[in-house]
PDB file of C-alpha atoms in Angstrom:
ATOM      1  CA  MET T   1     -11.395  23.439  13.266  1.00 46.00           C
ATOM      2  CA  ALA T   2     -13.453  21.356  10.824  1.00 57.00           C
ATOM      3  CA  SER T   3     -12.571  17.685  10.594  1.00 74.00           C
ATOM      4  CA  TYR T   4     -10.777  16.433   7.505  1.00 80.00           C
ATOM      5  CA  ASP T   5     -13.074  15.090   4.794  1.00 86.00           C
ATOM      6  CA  PRO T   6     -11.193  12.702   2.455  1.00 81.00           C
ATOM      7  CA  LEU T   7     -13.877  13.131  -0.202  1.00 86.00           C
ATOM      8  CA  ASP T   8     -13.586  16.898  -0.493  1.00 90.00           C
ATOM      9  CA  ILE T   9     -10.459  16.793  -2.675  1.00 91.00           C
ATOM     10  CA  TRP T  10     -12.375  14.705  -5.229  1.00 91.00           C
ATOM     11  CA  ARG T  11     -15.551  16.794  -5.126  1.00 90.00           C
ATOM     12  CA  ARG T  12     -14.110  20.134  -6.146  1.00 87.00           C
ATOM     13  CA  PRO T  13     -12.206  21.331  -9.238  1.00 82.00           C
ATOM     14  CA  GLU T  14      -8.448  20.902  -9.271  1.00 79.00           C
ATOM     15  CA  ARG T  15      -7.982  24.610  -8.741  1.00 63.00           C
ATOM     16  CA  SER T  16     -10.289  27.539  -8.097  1.00 59.00           C
ATOM     17  CA  GLY T  17     -10.746  29.883 -11.032  1.00 60.00           C
ATOM     18  CA  VAL T  18     -10.168  32.838  -8.727  1.00 62.00           C
ATOM     19  CA  GLY T  19      -6.812  34.580  -8.887  1.00 60.00           C
ATOM     20  CA  PRO T  20      -3.963  34.710 -11.406  1.00 63.00           C
ATOM     21  CA  LYS T  21      -3.270  32.061 -14.003  1.00 67.00           C
ATOM     22  CA  PRO T  22      -1.886  28.963 -12.245  1.00 67.00           C
ATOM     23  CA  LYS T  23       1.853  28.380 -12.512  1.00 80.00           C
ATOM     24  CA  HIS T  24       1.726  24.816 -11.244  1.00 85.00           C
ATOM     25  CA  SER T  25      -0.568  21.808 -11.322  1.00 90.00           C
ATOM     26  CA  ARG T  26      -1.901  19.398  -8.766  1.00 92.00           C
ATOM     27  CA  ALA T  27      -0.045  16.593 -10.567  1.00 94.00           C
ATOM     28  CA  ALA T  28       3.300  18.418 -10.332  1.00 95.00           C
ATOM     29  CA  ILE T  29       2.766  19.145  -6.647  1.00 96.00           C
ATOM     30  CA  VAL T  30       1.941  15.526  -5.899  1.00 97.00           C
ATOM     31  CA  ALA T  31       4.878  14.261  -7.978  1.00 98.00           C
ATOM     32  CA  ALA T  32       7.228  16.434  -5.928  1.00 98.00           C
ATOM     33  CA  ALA T  33       5.709  15.150  -2.687  1.00 98.00           C
ATOM     34  CA  ILE T  34       6.110  11.529  -3.802  1.00 98.00           C
ATOM     35  CA  GLU T  35       9.741  12.138  -4.725  1.00 98.00           C
ATOM     36  CA  ILE T  36      10.410  13.592  -1.274  1.00 97.00           C
ATOM     37  CA  ALA T  37       8.666  10.696   0.474  1.00 97.00           C
ATOM     38  CA  ASP T  38      10.518   8.105  -1.606  1.00 96.00           C
ATOM     39  CA  LYS T  39      13.850   9.697  -0.729  1.00 96.00           C
ATOM     40  CA  ASP T  40      13.421  10.943   2.835  1.00 95.00           C
ATOM     41  CA  GLY T  41      10.278   9.298   4.187  1.00 95.00           C
ATOM     42  CA  MET T  42       6.761  10.513   4.797  1.00 95.00           C
ATOM     43  CA  ALA T  43       7.784  12.621   7.786  1.00 95.00           C
ATOM     44  CA  ALA T  44       9.765  14.866   5.426  1.00 96.00           C
ATOM     45  CA  VAL T  45       6.706  15.743   3.337  1.00 97.00           C
ATOM     46  CA  SER T  46       5.315  19.143   4.237  1.00 96.00           C
ATOM     47  CA  ILE T  47       3.581  21.873   2.294  1.00 96.00           C
ATOM     48  CA  ARG T  48       6.615  24.106   2.802  1.00 96.00           C
ATOM     49  CA  ARG T  49       9.099  21.446   1.596  1.00 97.00           C
ATOM     50  CA  VAL T  50       7.020  20.581  -1.457  1.00 97.00           C
ATOM     51  CA  ALA T  51       6.581  24.248  -2.333  1.00 96.00           C
ATOM     52  CA  ALA T  52      10.330  24.822  -2.110  1.00 96.00           C
ATOM     53  CA  ASP T  53      11.023  21.847  -4.368  1.00 95.00           C
ATOM     54  CA  ILE T  54       8.758  23.154  -7.139  1.00 95.00           C
ATOM     55  CA  GLY T  55       9.913  26.752  -6.712  1.00 93.00           C
ATOM     56  CA  ALA T  56       6.736  28.141  -5.185  1.00 92.00           C
ATOM     57  CA  GLY T  57       5.695  29.857  -2.007  1.00 91.00           C
ATOM     58  CA  ALA T  58       4.042  27.650   0.590  1.00 91.00           C
ATOM     59  CA  ALA T  59       0.930  29.842   0.633  1.00 92.00           C
ATOM     60  CA  SER T  60       0.466  29.398  -3.124  1.00 89.00           C
ATOM     61  CA  LEU T  61      -0.017  25.644  -2.744  1.00 91.00           C
ATOM     62  CA  TYR T  62      -3.206  26.279  -0.808  1.00 89.00           C
ATOM     63  CA  ARG T  63      -4.750  27.363  -4.093  1.00 88.00           C
ATOM     64  CA  TYR T  64      -4.534  23.685  -5.048  1.00 90.00           C
ATOM     65  CA  LEU T  65      -4.837  21.951  -1.675  1.00 91.00           C
ATOM     66  CA  ASN T  66      -6.666  22.710   1.533  1.00 92.00           C
ATOM     67  CA  SER T  67      -4.381  20.735   3.808  1.00 93.00           C
ATOM     68  CA  HIS T  68      -1.482  18.322   4.226  1.00 95.00           C
ATOM     69  CA  ASP T  69      -4.068  15.536   4.575  1.00 95.00           C
ATOM     70  CA  GLU T  70      -5.313  16.237   1.071  1.00 95.00           C
ATOM     71  CA  LEU T  71      -1.747  16.034  -0.221  1.00 96.00           C
ATOM     72  CA  VAL T  72      -1.371  12.589   1.343  1.00 96.00           C
ATOM     73  CA  GLU T  73      -4.699  11.494  -0.149  1.00 96.00           C
ATOM     74  CA  LEU T  74      -3.483  12.535  -3.595  1.00 97.00           C
ATOM     75  CA  MET T  75      -0.129  10.799  -3.107  1.00 97.00           C
ATOM     76  CA  VAL T  76      -1.742   7.472  -2.203  1.00 97.00           C
ATOM     77  CA  ASP T  77      -4.129   7.628  -5.150  1.00 97.00           C
ATOM     78  CA  THR T  78      -1.425   8.694  -7.604  1.00 97.00           C
ATOM     79  CA  VAL T  79       0.850   5.732  -6.917  1.00 98.00           C
ATOM     80  CA  GLY T  80      -2.236   3.541  -7.230  1.00 97.00           C
ATOM     81  CA  GLY T  81      -2.087   4.441 -10.912  1.00 97.00           C
ATOM     82  CA  GLU T  82       1.055   2.304 -11.240  1.00 98.00           C
ATOM     83  CA  TYR T  83      -0.971  -0.915 -11.359  1.00 98.00           C
ATOM     84  CA  ASP T  84      -1.516  -2.636 -14.686  1.00 97.00           C
ATOM     85  CA  LEU T  85      -5.265  -3.144 -14.538  1.00 97.00           C
ATOM     86  CA  GLY T  86      -5.703  -4.576 -17.998  1.00 96.00           C
ATOM     87  CA  PRO T  87      -8.255  -7.363 -18.516  1.00 93.00           C
ATOM     88  CA  SER T  88      -7.253 -10.984 -18.004  1.00 94.00           C
ATOM     89  CA  ALA T  89      -8.756 -14.337 -18.921  1.00 93.00           C
ATOM     90  CA  GLU T  90      -7.020 -16.060 -15.996  1.00 94.00           C
ATOM     91  CA  PRO T  91      -9.056 -17.618 -13.167  1.00 93.00           C
ATOM     92  CA  PRO T  92     -10.007 -15.356 -10.228  1.00 94.00           C
ATOM     93  CA  ARG T  93      -7.290 -16.677  -7.910  1.00 94.00           C
ATOM     94  CA  ALA T  94      -4.533 -16.077 -10.465  1.00 94.00           C
ATOM     95  CA  GLN T  95      -5.770 -12.547 -11.155  1.00 96.00           C
ATOM     96  CA  LEU T  96      -5.740 -11.656  -7.458  1.00 97.00           C
ATOM     97  CA  LEU T  97      -2.276 -13.146  -7.039  1.00 96.00           C
ATOM     98  CA  ASN T  98      -1.079 -10.926  -9.880  1.00 97.00           C
ATOM     99  CA  LEU T  99      -2.600  -7.837  -8.254  1.00 97.00           C
ATOM    100  CA  ALA T 100      -0.965  -8.775  -4.958  1.00 97.00           C
ATOM    101  CA  ARG T 101       2.434  -9.130  -6.649  1.00 97.00           C
ATOM    102  CA  GLN T 102       2.022  -5.740  -8.281  1.00 98.00           C
ATOM    103  CA  GLY T 103       0.974  -4.186  -4.986  1.00 98.00           C
ATOM    104  CA  ARG T 104       4.056  -5.518  -3.214  1.00 97.00           C
ATOM    105  CA  THR T 105       6.299  -4.110  -5.953  1.00 98.00           C
ATOM    106  CA  ILE T 106       4.627  -0.693  -5.728  1.00 98.00           C
ATOM    107  CA  MET T 107       4.908  -0.640  -1.928  1.00 97.00           C
ATOM    108  CA  HIS T 108       8.619  -1.438  -2.154  1.00 96.00           C
ATOM    109  CA  ARG T 109       9.012   1.326  -4.739  1.00 97.00           C
ATOM    110  CA  HIS T 110       7.297   3.716  -2.321  1.00 97.00           C
ATOM    111  CA  PRO T 111       8.170   2.491   1.215  1.00 95.00           C
ATOM    112  CA  TRP T 112       5.887   5.082   2.855  1.00 96.00           C
ATOM    113  CA  LEU T 113       2.797   3.617   1.196  1.00 96.00           C
ATOM    114  CA  ALA T 114       2.183   0.357   3.071  1.00 95.00           C
ATOM    115  CA  PRO T 115       1.173   1.826   6.454  1.00 93.00           C
ATOM    116  CA  LEU T 116      -1.095   4.370   4.766  1.00 94.00           C
ATOM    117  CA  LEU T 117      -3.006   1.630   2.949  1.00 94.00           C
ATOM    118  CA  LEU T 118      -3.799   0.111   6.335  1.00 89.00           C
ATOM    119  CA  THR T 119      -4.839   3.332   8.045  1.00 89.00           C
ATOM    120  CA  ARG T 120      -6.213   5.673   5.379  1.00 87.00           C
ATOM    121  CA  PRO T 121      -6.900   4.094   1.986  1.00 86.00           C
ATOM    122  CA  SER T 122      -7.609   6.593  -0.774  1.00 91.00           C
ATOM    123  CA  LEU T 123     -11.014   7.101  -2.361  1.00 91.00           C
ATOM    124  CA  GLY T 124      -9.612   8.627  -5.547  1.00 95.00           C
ATOM    125  CA  PRO T 125     -10.072   7.451  -9.137  1.00 96.00           C
ATOM    126  CA  ASN T 126      -6.985   5.223  -9.317  1.00 97.00           C
ATOM    127  CA  SER T 127      -7.852   3.566  -6.025  1.00 96.00           C
ATOM    128  CA  LEU T 128     -11.434   2.966  -7.124  1.00 96.00           C
ATOM    129  CA  ALA T 129     -10.204   1.602 -10.470  1.00 97.00           C
ATOM    130  CA  TYR T 130      -8.048  -0.913  -8.590  1.00 98.00           C
ATOM    131  CA  LEU T 131     -11.002  -1.952  -6.449  1.00 96.00           C
ATOM    132  CA  GLU T 132     -13.221  -2.324  -9.515  1.00 97.00           C
ATOM    133  CA  ARG T 133     -10.573  -4.444 -11.259  1.00 97.00           C
ATOM    134  CA  ALA T 134     -10.096  -6.698  -8.235  1.00 97.00           C
ATOM    135  CA  LEU T 135     -13.837  -7.225  -7.909  1.00 97.00           C
ATOM    136  CA  ALA T 136     -14.058  -7.924 -11.644  1.00 96.00           C
ATOM    137  CA  ALA T 137     -11.546 -10.734 -11.082  1.00 96.00           C
ATOM    138  CA  LEU T 138     -14.058 -12.311  -8.709  1.00 95.00           C
ATOM    139  CA  VAL T 139     -17.096 -11.973 -10.958  1.00 94.00           C
ATOM    140  CA  THR T 140     -17.267 -15.735 -11.585  1.00 91.00           C
ATOM    141  CA  ALA T 141     -16.404 -16.726  -8.021  1.00 91.00           C
ATOM    142  CA  ASP T 142     -19.211 -18.320  -6.014  1.00 90.00           C
ATOM    143  CA  MET T 143     -19.111 -15.755  -3.213  1.00 91.00           C
ATOM    144  CA  PRO T 144     -21.566 -13.118  -1.923  1.00 93.00           C
ATOM    145  CA  SER T 145     -20.791  -9.568  -3.048  1.00 93.00           C
ATOM    146  CA  ALA T 146     -19.929  -8.488   0.502  1.00 94.00           C
ATOM    147  CA  ALA T 147     -17.493 -11.399   0.831  1.00 94.00           C
ATOM    148  CA  LYS T 148     -15.815 -10.406  -2.430  1.00 95.00           C
ATOM    149  CA  LEU T 149     -15.301  -6.869  -1.155  1.00 94.00           C
ATOM    150  CA  GLN T 150     -13.884  -8.115   2.113  1.00 94.00           C
ATOM    151  CA  THR T 151     -11.585 -10.523   0.283  1.00 95.00           C
ATOM    152  CA  VAL T 152     -10.109  -7.656  -1.716  1.00 96.00           C
ATOM    153  CA  ALA T 153      -9.758  -5.457   1.369  1.00 95.00           C
ATOM    154  CA  MET T 154      -8.002  -8.213   3.296  1.00 95.00           C
ATOM    155  CA  LEU T 155      -5.729  -8.924   0.337  1.00 95.00           C
ATOM    156  CA  THR T 156      -4.525  -5.323   0.521  1.00 95.00           C
ATOM    157  CA  ALA T 157      -4.207  -5.417   4.303  1.00 94.00           C
ATOM    158  CA  ILE T 158      -2.188  -8.635   4.345  1.00 94.00           C
ATOM    159  CA  SER T 159       0.074  -7.427   1.533  1.00 95.00           C
ATOM    160  CA  SER T 160       0.636  -4.120   3.332  1.00 94.00           C
ATOM    161  CA  ALA T 161       1.478  -5.808   6.624  1.00 93.00           C
ATOM    162  CA  PHE T 162       3.850  -8.217   4.877  1.00 92.00           C
ATOM    163  CA  VAL T 163       5.701  -5.386   3.132  1.00 93.00           C
ATOM    164  CA  GLN T 164       5.979  -3.391   6.359  1.00 92.00           C
ATOM    165  CA  ASN T 165       7.625  -6.406   7.962  1.00 87.00           C
ATOM    166  CA  GLU T 166       9.971  -6.806   4.981  1.00 88.00           C
ATOM    167  CA  LEU T 167      10.994  -3.157   5.159  1.00 89.00           C
ATOM    168  CA  ALA T 168      11.554  -3.398   8.902  1.00 85.00           C
ATOM    169  CA  GLN T 169      13.781  -6.441   8.457  1.00 77.00           C
ATOM    170  CA  SER T 170      15.873  -4.689   5.801  1.00 76.00           C
ATOM    171  CA  ALA T 171      16.250  -1.381   7.658  1.00 66.00           C
ATOM    172  CA  GLY T 172      19.746  -0.103   8.354  1.00 49.00           C
ATOM    173  CA  PRO T 173      21.686   0.003  11.627  1.00 43.00           C
ATOM    174  CA  GLY T 174      20.106   2.019  14.407  1.00 38.00           C
ATOM    175  CA  THR T 175      16.571   1.543  13.055  1.00 39.00           C
ATOM    176  CA  ILE T 176      13.751  -0.876  13.758  1.00 42.00           C
ATOM    177  CA  ASP T 177      15.978  -3.605  12.326  1.00 43.00           C
ATOM    178  CA  ASP T 178      17.884  -3.720  15.616  1.00 51.00           C
ATOM    179  CA  GLY T 179      14.677  -4.639  17.398  1.00 53.00           C
ATOM    180  CA  ALA T 180      13.940  -7.282  14.777  1.00 51.00           C
ATOM    181  CA  LYS T 181      17.340  -8.873  15.375  1.00 56.00           C
ATOM    182  CA  GLU T 182      16.702  -8.956  19.110  1.00 67.00           C
ATOM    183  CA  ARG T 183      13.345 -10.649  18.564  1.00 64.00           C
ATOM    184  CA  LEU T 184      14.943 -13.285  16.331  1.00 59.00           C
ATOM    185  CA  GLN T 185      17.607 -13.952  18.953  1.00 66.00           C
ATOM    186  CA  HIS T 186      14.903 -14.280  21.613  1.00 73.00           C
ATOM    187  CA  LEU T 187      12.921 -16.718  19.451  1.00 64.00           C
ATOM    188  CA  SER T 188      16.039 -18.750  18.721  1.00 67.00           C
ATOM    189  CA  ALA T 189      16.759 -19.101  22.431  1.00 72.00           C
ATOM    190  CA  ALA T 190      13.133 -20.045  23.093  1.00 72.00           C
ATOM    191  CA  PHE T 191      13.195 -22.737  20.417  1.00 63.00           C
ATOM    192  CA  GLN T 192      16.399 -24.208  21.813  1.00 70.00           C
ATOM    193  CA  SER T 193      14.851 -24.459  25.265  1.00 74.00           C
ATOM    194  CA  GLY T 194      12.561 -27.226  24.047  1.00 73.00           C
ATOM    195  CA  LYS T 195       9.513 -25.652  25.705  1.00 78.00           C
ATOM    196  CA  TYR T 196       7.791 -24.726  22.445  1.00 74.00           C
ATOM    197  CA  PRO T 197       8.120 -27.714  20.069  1.00 75.00           C
ATOM    198  CA  HIS T 198       5.043 -26.879  17.956  1.00 74.00           C
ATOM    199  CA  LEU T 199       6.071 -23.259  17.453  1.00 69.00           C
ATOM    200  CA  ALA T 200       9.633 -24.302  16.691  1.00 65.00           C
ATOM    201  CA  GLY T 201       8.368 -26.811  14.147  1.00 67.00           C
ATOM    202  CA  ALA T 202       6.162 -24.231  12.467  1.00 63.00           C
ATOM    203  CA  LEU T 203       8.757 -21.464  12.258  1.00 58.00           C
ATOM    204  CA  GLY T 204      12.183 -22.933  12.722  1.00 55.00           C
ATOM    205  CA  GLY T 205      14.145 -22.740   9.488  1.00 53.00           C
ATOM    206  CA  HIS T 206      11.053 -22.860   7.268  1.00 52.00           C
ATOM    207  CA  LEU T 207      11.028 -19.256   6.130  1.00 48.00           C
ATOM    208  CA  GLU T 208      14.801 -19.187   5.739  1.00 54.00           C
ATOM    209  CA  GLN T 209      14.508 -21.836   3.011  1.00 59.00           C
ATOM    210  CA  GLN T 210      12.242 -19.626   0.933  1.00 71.00           C
ATOM    211  CA  SER T 211      12.895 -16.443  -0.973  1.00 84.00           C
ATOM    212  CA  PRO T 212      10.893 -13.361   0.050  1.00 87.00           C
ATOM    213  CA  ASP T 213       8.876 -13.750  -3.167  1.00 91.00           C
ATOM    214  CA  GLU T 214       8.020 -17.368  -2.331  1.00 88.00           C
ATOM    215  CA  THR T 215       7.115 -16.481   1.232  1.00 87.00           C
ATOM    216  CA  PHE T 216       4.862 -13.646   0.094  1.00 91.00           C
ATOM    217  CA  MET T 217       3.059 -15.778  -2.448  1.00 92.00           C
ATOM    218  CA  GLY T 218       2.611 -18.531   0.119  1.00 88.00           C
ATOM    219  CA  VAL T 219       1.001 -16.090   2.542  1.00 90.00           C
ATOM    220  CA  ILE T 220      -1.354 -14.730  -0.112  1.00 92.00           C
ATOM    221  CA  GLU T 221      -2.219 -18.187  -1.455  1.00 91.00           C
ATOM    222  CA  ASN T 222      -3.040 -19.426   2.035  1.00 89.00           C
ATOM    223  CA  TYR T 223      -5.293 -16.446   2.604  1.00 91.00           C
ATOM    224  CA  LEU T 224      -7.121 -16.861  -0.703  1.00 92.00           C
ATOM    225  CA  ALA T 225      -7.672 -20.557   0.018  1.00 90.00           C
ATOM    226  CA  GLY T 226      -9.161 -19.678   3.387  1.00 89.00           C
ATOM    227  CA  ALA T 227     -11.320 -17.001   1.771  1.00 90.00           C
ATOM    228  CA  GLY T 228     -12.894 -19.549  -0.554  1.00 87.00           C
ATOM    229  CA  LEU T 229     -10.534 -19.459  -3.541  1.00 89.00           C
ATOM    230  CA  PRO T 230      -8.633 -22.757  -3.281  1.00 76.00           C
ATOM    231  CA  VAL T 231      -6.596 -24.276  -6.057  1.00 70.00           C
ATOM    232  CA  SER T 232      -9.322 -26.095  -7.943  1.00 51.00           C
ATOM    233  CA  VAL T 233     -11.059 -26.176 -11.281  1.00 35.00           C
ATOM    234  CA  GLY T 234     -12.107 -22.676 -12.269  1.00 41.00           C
ATOM    235  CA  PHE T 235      -9.910 -20.903  -9.730  1.00 39.00           C
ATOM    236  CA  GLY T 236      -6.324 -21.590 -10.805  1.00 44.00           C
TER     237      GLY T 236
END
């Protein structure tokens, strides 16, 4: 079996001209898949389930897609279109903070998205438009081009990891949240033992005094400062 090529979906027409007039569209198929994933999780998304939801036969969807992997690629790129990528006169740091805020909101809107951004980022038009906009924010920053690209990539990675942790903490009974509670109890006991004073000082009670929004922005701001975008004249 040939290996999956994430570029193939973007290289060919939306649908082959062979066969009867199409009854559906790639956009409608992807919209149905996103709705399923938002409601029931990524594991529930299958060609058969999506076909049933749009009133089609599973085989007919292969006129639009070659595989489930292509469907996922389209899903990731489609939700990437939810960013507001309009121009801004703000300093580079402020622009990246705004993109990070938007990304967190989108990942909460689509809880299946965060892990995919870490493991298989899309190469579609919306994803490339986001990358272009983020790099445009850094056009005046005194950084090599490669460093700018890495800064943007790490911004996405850190945001994705943060959101995954948020979602894990807010999961319902019987899910990963139970493990999170056990870890917190273990840390609490460790702090009280007095064996880890520096760790206790760094973590104990600090995050509880902040809202999730404040914590997120603090994480992103610390990263940007370390990447060469501190709060200073010209960076905001």
